[in-house]
Short mmCIF file of C-alpha atoms and ligand atoms in Angstrom, two decimals:
data_model
loop_
_atom_site.label_atom_id
_atom_site.label_comp_id
_atom_site.label_asym_id
_atom_site.label_seq_id
_atom_site.Cartn_x
_atom_site.Cartn_y
_atom_site.Cartn_z
CA UNK G 23 -4.66 2.08 -23.25
CA UNK G 24 -6.13 3.76 -20.22
CA UNK G 25 -4.77 6.94 -19.05
CA UNK G 26 -2.18 6.22 -16.62
CA UNK G 27 -1.99 7.39 -12.87
CA UNK G 28 0.18 6.63 -9.45
CA UNK G 29 -3.06 5.18 -7.93
CA UNK G 30 -6.31 3.97 -9.83
CA UNK G 31 -8.41 3.84 -6.77
CA UNK G 32 -11.72 4.61 -9.23
CA UNK G 33 -11.16 1.17 -11.40
CA UNK G 34 -10.64 -0.62 -8.13
CA UNK G 35 -13.98 0.89 -6.61
CA UNK G 36 -16.11 0.09 -9.99
CA UNK G 37 -15.03 -3.67 -9.37
CA UNK G 38 -16.72 -3.74 -5.68
CA UNK G 39 -19.15 -0.89 -6.44
CA UNK G 40 -21.88 -2.86 -5.38
CA UNK G 41 -21.26 -4.07 -2.18
CA UNK G 42 -19.42 -0.75 -1.56
CA UNK G 43 -22.45 1.29 -1.89
CA UNK G 44 -24.98 -1.34 0.05
CA UNK G 45 -22.78 -1.15 3.01
CA UNK G 46 -22.27 2.45 2.51
CA UNK G 47 -26.17 2.93 2.51
CA UNK G 48 -26.90 0.34 5.11
CA UNK G 49 -24.95 2.55 7.45
CA UNK G 50 -26.79 5.66 6.26
CA UNK G 51 -29.78 3.96 7.25
CA UNK G 52 -28.81 2.31 10.33
CA UNK G 53 -27.76 6.17 11.12
CA UNK G 54 -24.70 4.60 13.02
CA UNK G 55 -22.24 6.96 12.23
CA UNK G 56 -19.80 6.41 15.26
CA UNK G 57 -18.69 3.68 16.87
CA UNK G 58 -21.41 0.51 16.68
CA UNK G 59 -21.06 -2.78 14.91
CA UNK G 60 -19.41 -1.78 12.08
CA UNK G 61 -16.54 -0.57 13.41
CA UNK G 62 -16.27 -3.32 15.90
CA UNK G 63 -16.53 -5.70 13.03
CA UNK G 64 -14.08 -4.37 11.08
CA UNK G 65 -11.78 -4.30 13.80
CA UNK G 66 -11.99 -7.46 14.92
CA UNK G 67 -11.56 -8.70 11.17
CA UNK G 68 -8.41 -7.04 11.13
CA UNK G 69 -7.20 -7.88 14.21
CA UNK G 70 -7.39 -11.84 12.59
CA UNK G 71 -6.03 -11.01 9.08
CA UNK G 72 -2.73 -9.23 10.86
CA UNK G 73 -2.74 -12.12 14.12
CA UNK G 74 -2.95 -8.81 16.34
CA UNK G 75 -4.71 -9.42 19.59
CA UNK G 76 -6.23 -5.67 19.82
CA UNK G 77 -6.95 -3.40 17.07
CA UNK G 78 -7.95 -0.10 18.04
CA UNK G 79 -9.64 1.88 15.08
CA UNK G 80 -8.86 5.40 14.73
CA UNK G 81 -9.14 8.94 12.68
CA UNK G 82 -5.66 8.35 10.43
CA UNK G 83 -2.41 6.98 10.36
CA UNK G 84 -0.27 10.61 12.23
CA UNK G 85 -2.77 9.86 15.16
CA UNK G 86 -2.06 6.03 15.51
CA UNK G 87 1.57 7.20 16.00
CA UNK G 88 0.60 9.87 18.02
CA UNK G 89 -1.18 7.89 20.56
CA UNK G 90 1.00 4.91 20.41
CA UNK G 91 3.63 7.42 21.64
CA UNK G 92 0.80 8.84 24.51
CA UNK G 93 0.34 5.35 25.31
CA UNK G 94 3.83 4.07 26.23
CA UNK G 95 3.68 7.16 28.34
CA UNK G 96 6.67 8.89 26.73
CA UNK G 97 7.10 12.67 27.08
CA UNK G 98 9.20 15.60 26.88
CA UNK G 99 12.57 15.45 27.00
CA UNK G 100 12.42 11.60 26.10
CA UNK G 101 14.12 10.55 22.61
CA UNK G 102 12.74 7.85 19.85
CA UNK G 103 15.23 6.73 17.18
CA UNK G 104 13.76 6.76 13.56
CA UNK G 105 14.56 7.21 10.17
CA UNK G 106 14.93 10.44 8.90
CA UNK G 107 13.58 9.14 5.20
CA UNK G 108 10.38 8.64 5.77
CA UNK G 109 7.01 10.59 5.69
CA UNK G 110 7.19 13.25 7.86
CA UNK G 111 4.30 12.51 10.25
CA UNK G 112 6.82 9.52 11.52
CA UNK G 113 8.32 12.00 13.26
CA UNK G 114 6.13 15.40 12.99
CA UNK G 115 4.18 13.45 16.19
CA UNK G 116 6.76 13.12 18.36
CA UNK G 117 8.10 16.64 18.37
CA UNK G 118 4.74 17.55 19.30
CA UNK G 119 4.87 15.97 21.92
CA UNK G 120 7.95 17.54 23.13
CA UNK G 121 10.15 14.12 22.35
CA UNK G 122 13.21 14.59 20.58
CA UNK G 123 13.70 12.60 17.15
CA UNK G 124 17.03 10.91 16.67
CA UNK G 125 17.12 10.41 13.02
CA UNK G 126 19.39 7.87 11.78
CA UNK G 127 20.63 6.45 8.98
CA UNK G 128 18.98 3.42 6.31
CA UNK G 129 20.15 0.40 5.07
CA UNK G 130 21.22 1.35 1.17
CA UNK G 131 19.43 -1.24 0.05
CA UNK G 132 16.04 -2.06 1.87
CA UNK G 133 15.59 1.97 2.76
CA UNK G 134 14.83 0.49 5.88
CA UNK G 135 16.33 2.08 9.42
CA UNK G 136 19.99 0.59 9.86
CA UNK G 137 19.99 -1.41 12.71
CA UNK G 138 23.68 -0.84 13.58
CA UNK G 139 22.96 3.09 13.31
CA UNK G 140 20.72 2.97 15.61
CA UNK G 141 22.95 1.00 17.86
CA UNK G 142 25.23 4.12 18.18
CA UNK G 143 22.09 6.35 18.90
CA UNK G 144 20.87 4.61 22.23
CA UNK G 145 21.68 7.03 25.16
CA UNK G 146 20.04 6.80 28.72
CA UNK G 147 17.59 9.42 27.67
CA UNK G 148 16.40 6.64 24.45
CA UNK G 149 12.63 5.30 25.29
CA UNK G 150 11.63 4.05 21.81
CA UNK G 151 12.84 2.95 18.51
CA UNK G 152 9.86 4.04 15.29
CA UNK G 153 10.49 1.62 12.22
CA UNK G 154 9.29 2.76 9.40
CA UNK G 155 8.48 -0.50 6.42
CA UNK G 156 8.79 2.24 4.00
CA UNK G 157 7.53 1.56 0.69
CA UNK G 158 5.85 -1.98 2.11
CA UNK G 159 9.41 -3.23 2.52
CA UNK G 160 9.80 -4.69 5.93
CA UNK G 161 12.39 -2.99 8.39
CA UNK G 162 14.82 -5.41 9.56
CA UNK G 163 12.29 -6.56 13.50
CA UNK G 164 14.43 -9.55 14.92
CA UNK G 165 17.54 -7.83 15.65
CA UNK G 166 15.54 -4.42 16.20
CA UNK G 167 13.09 -6.53 18.59
CA UNK G 168 16.55 -8.13 20.30
CA UNK G 169 18.41 -4.34 20.25
CA UNK G 170 14.72 -2.86 22.09
CA UNK G 171 14.85 -6.19 25.06
CA UNK G 172 18.77 -5.64 25.61
CA UNK G 173 17.94 -1.93 26.27
CA UNK G 174 14.72 -2.34 27.62
CA UNK G 175 13.17 0.43 24.73
CA UNK G 176 9.42 0.00 23.29
CA UNK G 177 9.54 -0.55 19.42
CA UNK G 178 6.19 1.21 17.42
CA UNK G 179 6.00 0.47 13.72
CA UNK G 180 5.30 2.36 11.68
CA UNK G 181 3.41 -0.11 9.53
CA UNK G 182 1.62 2.50 6.67
CA UNK G 183 2.81 1.86 3.61
CA UNK G 184 3.66 -2.01 4.87
CA UNK G 185 -0.03 -3.47 6.04
CA UNK G 186 0.18 -6.92 4.29
CA UNK G 187 3.70 -7.92 4.95
CA UNK G 188 4.58 -11.47 6.11
CA UNK G 189 8.26 -11.24 8.11
CA UNK G 190 9.72 -14.26 8.91
CA UNK G 191 12.00 -14.95 11.87
CA UNK G 192 15.03 -16.75 11.84
CA UNK G 193 13.41 -19.43 13.90
CA UNK G 194 10.47 -20.16 10.87
CA UNK G 195 8.05 -18.10 12.50
CA UNK G 196 6.08 -15.58 10.48
CA UNK G 197 4.43 -12.39 11.31
CA UNK G 198 2.88 -9.26 9.66
CA UNK G 199 4.66 -6.17 10.25
CA UNK G 200 2.50 -3.86 12.81
CA UNK G 201 2.23 -7.29 15.42
CA UNK G 202 5.54 -7.33 15.50
CA UNK G 203 7.14 -4.44 17.90
CA UNK G 204 4.78 -3.46 21.39
CA UNK G 205 2.56 -1.31 19.31
CA UNK G 206 2.23 -1.04 15.14
CA UNK G 207 0.85 1.63 13.49
CA UNK G 208 -1.59 1.92 9.91
CA UNK G 209 -3.11 4.52 7.73
CA UNK G 210 -5.88 3.84 5.70
CA UNK G 211 -5.01 6.92 3.25
CA UNK G 212 -7.30 6.43 0.53
CA UNK G 213 -3.97 5.49 -1.62
CA UNK G 214 -2.09 3.23 0.86
CA UNK G 215 -2.69 -0.40 0.27
CA UNK G 216 -5.52 -0.79 2.36
CA UNK G 217 -7.43 2.50 1.48
CA UNK G 218 -10.49 3.72 2.74
CA UNK G 219 -12.91 6.45 1.28
CA UNK G 220 -11.97 9.12 3.11
CA UNK G 221 -9.17 9.29 6.33
CA UNK G 222 -8.75 6.45 8.50
CA UNK G 223 -5.88 4.73 10.86
CA UNK G 224 -5.67 1.60 13.45
CA UNK G 225 -2.99 0.31 16.09
CA UNK G 226 -2.34 -3.01 16.75
CA UNK G 227 -0.98 -4.15 19.93
CA UNK G 228 -0.79 -7.60 21.67
CA UNK G 229 -0.94 -6.36 25.36
CA UNK G 230 -3.81 -6.14 27.33
CA UNK G 231 -3.10 -3.11 29.55
CA UNK G 232 -1.87 -1.05 26.25
CA UNK G 233 -5.03 -1.66 24.27
CA UNK G 234 -6.77 -0.54 27.08
CA UNK G 235 -4.61 2.90 27.61
CA UNK G 236 -5.00 3.18 23.59
CA UNK G 237 -8.42 2.83 23.75
CA UNK G 238 -9.16 5.35 26.52
CA UNK G 239 -6.24 7.86 24.99
CA UNK G 240 -7.92 7.34 21.45
CA UNK G 241 -11.56 8.32 23.39
CA UNK G 242 -10.87 11.94 25.15
CA UNK G 243 -9.23 9.58 28.20
CA UNK G 244 -12.51 8.38 28.94
CA UNK G 245 -12.24 4.76 31.47
CA UNK G 246 -16.29 5.27 30.88
CA UNK G 247 -18.73 7.70 29.73
CA UNK G 248 -18.09 11.05 30.79
CA UNK G 249 -15.13 9.56 32.97
CA UNK G 250 -11.78 10.98 31.85
CA UNK G 251 -8.59 9.43 33.66
CA UNK G 252 -5.72 10.73 31.50
CA UNK G 253 -5.32 13.34 28.67
CA UNK G 254 -6.30 12.04 25.56
CA UNK G 255 -7.65 12.95 22.13
CA UNK G 256 -10.71 12.33 19.46
CA UNK G 257 -9.42 9.72 17.23
CA UNK G 258 -12.06 7.49 15.23
CA UNK G 259 -12.64 6.08 12.41
CA UNK G 260 -15.92 6.87 11.43
CA UNK G 261 -19.02 3.78 10.18
CA UNK G 262 -18.90 4.48 6.74
CA UNK G 263 -14.97 4.23 6.42
CA UNK G 264 -15.07 1.30 8.60
CA UNK G 265 -17.90 -0.60 6.07
CA UNK G 266 -15.58 0.23 3.31
CA UNK G 267 -13.15 -1.17 4.95
CA UNK G 268 -14.14 -3.93 5.82
CA UNK G 269 -15.27 -5.17 1.69
CA UNK G 270 -11.77 -4.20 0.91
CA UNK G 271 -9.71 -6.05 3.50
CA UNK G 272 -11.56 -8.72 1.95
CA UNK G 273 -9.58 -8.28 -1.41
CA UNK G 274 -6.28 -7.03 0.16
CA UNK G 275 -4.20 -10.70 0.05
CA UNK G 276 -5.30 -10.44 -3.90
CA UNK G 277 -4.75 -6.92 -3.80
CA UNK G 278 -1.04 -7.67 -2.56
CA UNK G 279 -0.72 -10.50 -5.46
CA UNK G 280 -1.72 -7.72 -8.01
CA UNK G 281 1.24 -4.89 -6.52
CA UNK G 282 3.76 -7.78 -6.69
CA UNK G 283 3.12 -8.98 -10.35
CA UNK G 284 3.32 -5.41 -11.47
CA UNK G 285 6.75 -5.19 -9.48
CA UNK G 286 7.78 -8.92 -10.97
CA UNK G 287 7.21 -6.96 -14.48
CA UNK G 288 8.88 -3.81 -14.20
CA UNK G 289 11.69 -5.83 -12.05
CA UNK G 290 12.36 -7.90 -15.33
CA UNK G 291 11.86 -5.12 -17.56
CA UNK G 292 14.61 -3.08 -15.76
CA UNK G 293 16.95 -6.16 -15.21
CA UNK G 294 20.60 -5.33 -15.20
CA UNK G 295 20.24 -1.75 -16.62
CA UNK G 296 23.39 -0.41 -15.20
CA UNK G 297 21.34 3.05 -14.69
CA UNK G 298 18.57 1.55 -12.52
CA UNK G 299 18.41 0.19 -9.26
CA UNK G 300 15.26 -2.15 -8.86
CA UNK G 301 13.94 -2.40 -5.47
CA UNK G 302 15.52 -4.92 -3.27
CA UNK G 303 13.50 -7.66 -1.58
CA UNK G 304 14.93 -9.44 1.30
CA UNK G 305 14.16 -13.21 1.59
CA UNK G 306 13.16 -12.85 5.18
CA UNK G 307 9.47 -10.40 3.98
CA UNK G 308 7.47 -10.12 1.55
CA UNK G 309 7.88 -6.95 -0.01
CA UNK G 310 4.02 -5.63 -0.49
CA UNK G 311 4.86 -2.71 -2.90
CA UNK G 312 3.24 0.58 -1.68
CA UNK G 313 5.67 1.85 -4.02
CA UNK G 314 7.70 0.82 -6.84
CA UNK G 315 11.11 2.99 -6.24
CA UNK G 316 13.88 2.84 -8.57
CA UNK G 317 17.35 4.14 -7.93
CA UNK G 318 18.36 6.13 -10.45
CA UNK G 319 22.69 6.22 -11.48
CA UNK G 320 23.68 8.91 -12.89
CA UNK G 321 20.71 10.25 -14.39
CA UNK G 322 18.97 13.85 -14.65
CA UNK G 323 15.66 12.72 -12.07
CA UNK G 324 14.55 15.71 -12.33
CA UNK G 325 14.82 15.59 -16.36
CA UNK G 326 13.24 12.45 -16.42
CA UNK G 327 10.42 12.99 -14.34
CA UNK G 328 9.44 15.65 -17.17
CA UNK G 329 10.05 13.40 -20.28
CA UNK G 330 7.61 11.06 -18.62
CA UNK G 331 5.18 13.77 -17.72
CA UNK G 332 5.20 14.63 -21.10
CA UNK G 333 4.36 11.39 -22.27
CA UNK G 334 1.09 11.18 -19.39
CA UNK G 335 3.35 8.67 -17.34
CA UNK G 336 3.30 10.79 -13.91
CA UNK G 337 5.80 10.04 -11.73
CA UNK G 338 6.81 11.01 -8.31
CA UNK G 339 9.39 11.55 -5.66
CA UNK G 340 9.22 10.03 -2.41
CA UNK G 341 10.34 11.94 -0.62
CA UNK G 342 12.65 14.88 -2.03
CA UNK G 343 13.34 16.44 1.55
CA UNK G 344 14.40 13.83 3.97
CA UNK G 345 12.96 14.49 7.88
CA UNK G 346 16.58 15.84 9.43
CA UNK G 347 16.51 18.47 6.52
CA UNK G 348 13.09 19.70 6.94
CA UNK G 349 12.81 23.25 8.20
CA UNK G 350 10.43 21.93 10.88
CA UNK G 351 13.14 20.30 12.96
CA UNK G 352 15.91 23.38 12.89
CA UNK G 353 14.91 23.83 16.27
CA UNK G 354 15.81 20.17 17.02
CA UNK G 355 19.45 20.66 15.10
CA UNK G 356 18.08 18.56 12.28
CA UNK G 357 20.75 20.65 9.89
CA UNK G 358 23.72 18.98 12.29
CA UNK G 359 22.97 15.35 11.73
CA UNK G 360 25.32 13.96 8.74
CA UNK G 361 23.20 11.52 7.31
CA UNK G 362 24.73 10.81 3.64
CA UNK G 363 23.15 7.66 2.98
CA UNK G 364 19.78 9.27 3.28
CA UNK G 365 20.56 12.38 1.79
CA UNK G 366 22.17 10.04 -1.65
CA UNK G 367 18.95 8.11 -1.67
CA UNK G 368 16.76 10.96 -1.14
CA UNK G 369 18.45 13.13 -4.73
CA UNK G 370 18.26 9.21 -6.61
CA UNK G 371 14.56 7.56 -6.37
CA UNK G 372 11.59 8.33 -8.49
CA UNK G 373 8.63 6.03 -8.24
CA UNK G 374 6.49 4.90 -10.96
CA UNK G 375 2.97 3.89 -11.02
CA UNK G 376 1.84 1.05 -9.37
CA UNK G 377 -1.42 -0.45 -8.04
CA UNK G 378 -3.71 -3.35 -8.58
CA UNK G 379 -5.19 -2.09 -11.87
CA UNK G 380 -2.11 -1.91 -14.11
CA UNK G 381 -2.51 -3.68 -17.25
CA UNK G 382 0.12 -5.14 -19.01
CA UNK G 383 0.25 -2.55 -22.26
CA UNK G 384 0.02 0.32 -19.28
CA UNK G 385 3.36 -1.35 -17.97
CA UNK G 386 4.84 -2.04 -21.26
CA UNK G 387 4.15 1.98 -21.82
CA UNK G 388 5.87 3.01 -18.82
CA UNK G 389 8.77 0.80 -19.21
CA UNK G 390 9.00 1.58 -22.77
CA UNK G 391 9.59 5.69 -22.06
CA UNK G 392 11.67 5.09 -18.69
CA UNK G 393 14.30 2.84 -20.84
CA UNK G 394 14.20 5.16 -23.78
CA UNK G 395 15.28 8.15 -21.59
CA UNK G 396 17.90 5.96 -19.45
CA UNK G 397 19.54 4.62 -22.24
CA UNK G 398 20.31 7.52 -24.79
C1 PLP E 19 0.90 7.62 5.49
C2 PLP E 19 1.76 7.82 6.16
C3 PLP E 19 1.43 8.08 7.60
C4 PLP E 19 0.55 8.94 8.02
O1 PLP E 19 -1.09 8.56 7.86
P1 PLP E 19 -1.87 9.67 7.71
O2 PLP E 19 -3.15 8.48 7.60
O3 PLP E 19 -2.26 10.09 6.34
O4 PLP E 19 -2.46 10.58 8.64
C5 PLP E 19 2.50 8.04 8.60
N1 PLP E 19 4.06 7.50 8.06
C6 PLP E 19 3.71 6.80 6.82
C7 PLP E 19 5.18 5.95 6.42
C8 PLP E 19 2.54 6.92 5.52
O5 PLP E 19 3.41 6.81 4.63
#
């Protein structure tokens, strides 16, 4: 059996090695390392894939979120509503800009932001909602967009884990997550579903004026070279990463199929086990399984993690501490929040290896060991 890893980017690379190596060498030969045709070409291919009017590439997913908040004019004293059950980047950038993150509960089934909780958290200071498509399952965007329209709020989707998910509205319209809100943000961190060989990120919008602002802010606020109209930052996707991503983008749908197939295998193997809840899949979206995360009932999670580790099976806790309990947010009254669903989930989740290169022998081994521990 091949050794087990949470993600196997090396085997994935070897399947497209010739193409990738040639593309990287072509960038080196061109010496166009920043900007240029390769970056622009990738941005327009990604826009087409996403059916988004504009794609603004940037340095990473964290920057994408920060630039989005800056472009929407969010400023110190404003409030943004986000789930506490997320990767820290979602909320850290708000705090960095002096914006107050307001943490709300998630739905215990989907692990994504709870719409009823958003409603209760809206105040006159609220400017935006930041739903996170956690683990690759879509937040319920239709009611979120309705609520945002009613209260004139912006919606910034954190699509770092959700790229490729098709969300279906009640009228039958299908949109990719990340192209539903006013702005969508994603990450090309190597382990993400569309991963670079280094850092990368992108911002999506259908709004022309917003696209101009996003572009300006990502490039030192300049409207033309050496004319800086607004305060910005320096956030670029380099051409080598764009060249690699362009090749991998053509495989993204097949990568998603492979992840969903691996998830189906786990689902079937764990079905009906009273100690394990397998990932919920709402009918209105196509879970892209950035993570395959079990919810454990009456199981010692740390002991399971160690048991698996002893057998050479990696597992991870995403995330052991919800944002509102991070020391970072003490100054924002983090410890005063009462988010029992979030606390309950973060104490019980465990993620198993999932990626495009898992084979049945590996999955069988993982499943057998999880069941051996859980059923004893
Ligand atoms: C990975 C991730 C980010 C940040 O992306 P980076 O490219 O690592 O900066 C933000 N939000 C979520 C939910 C993520 O998973």
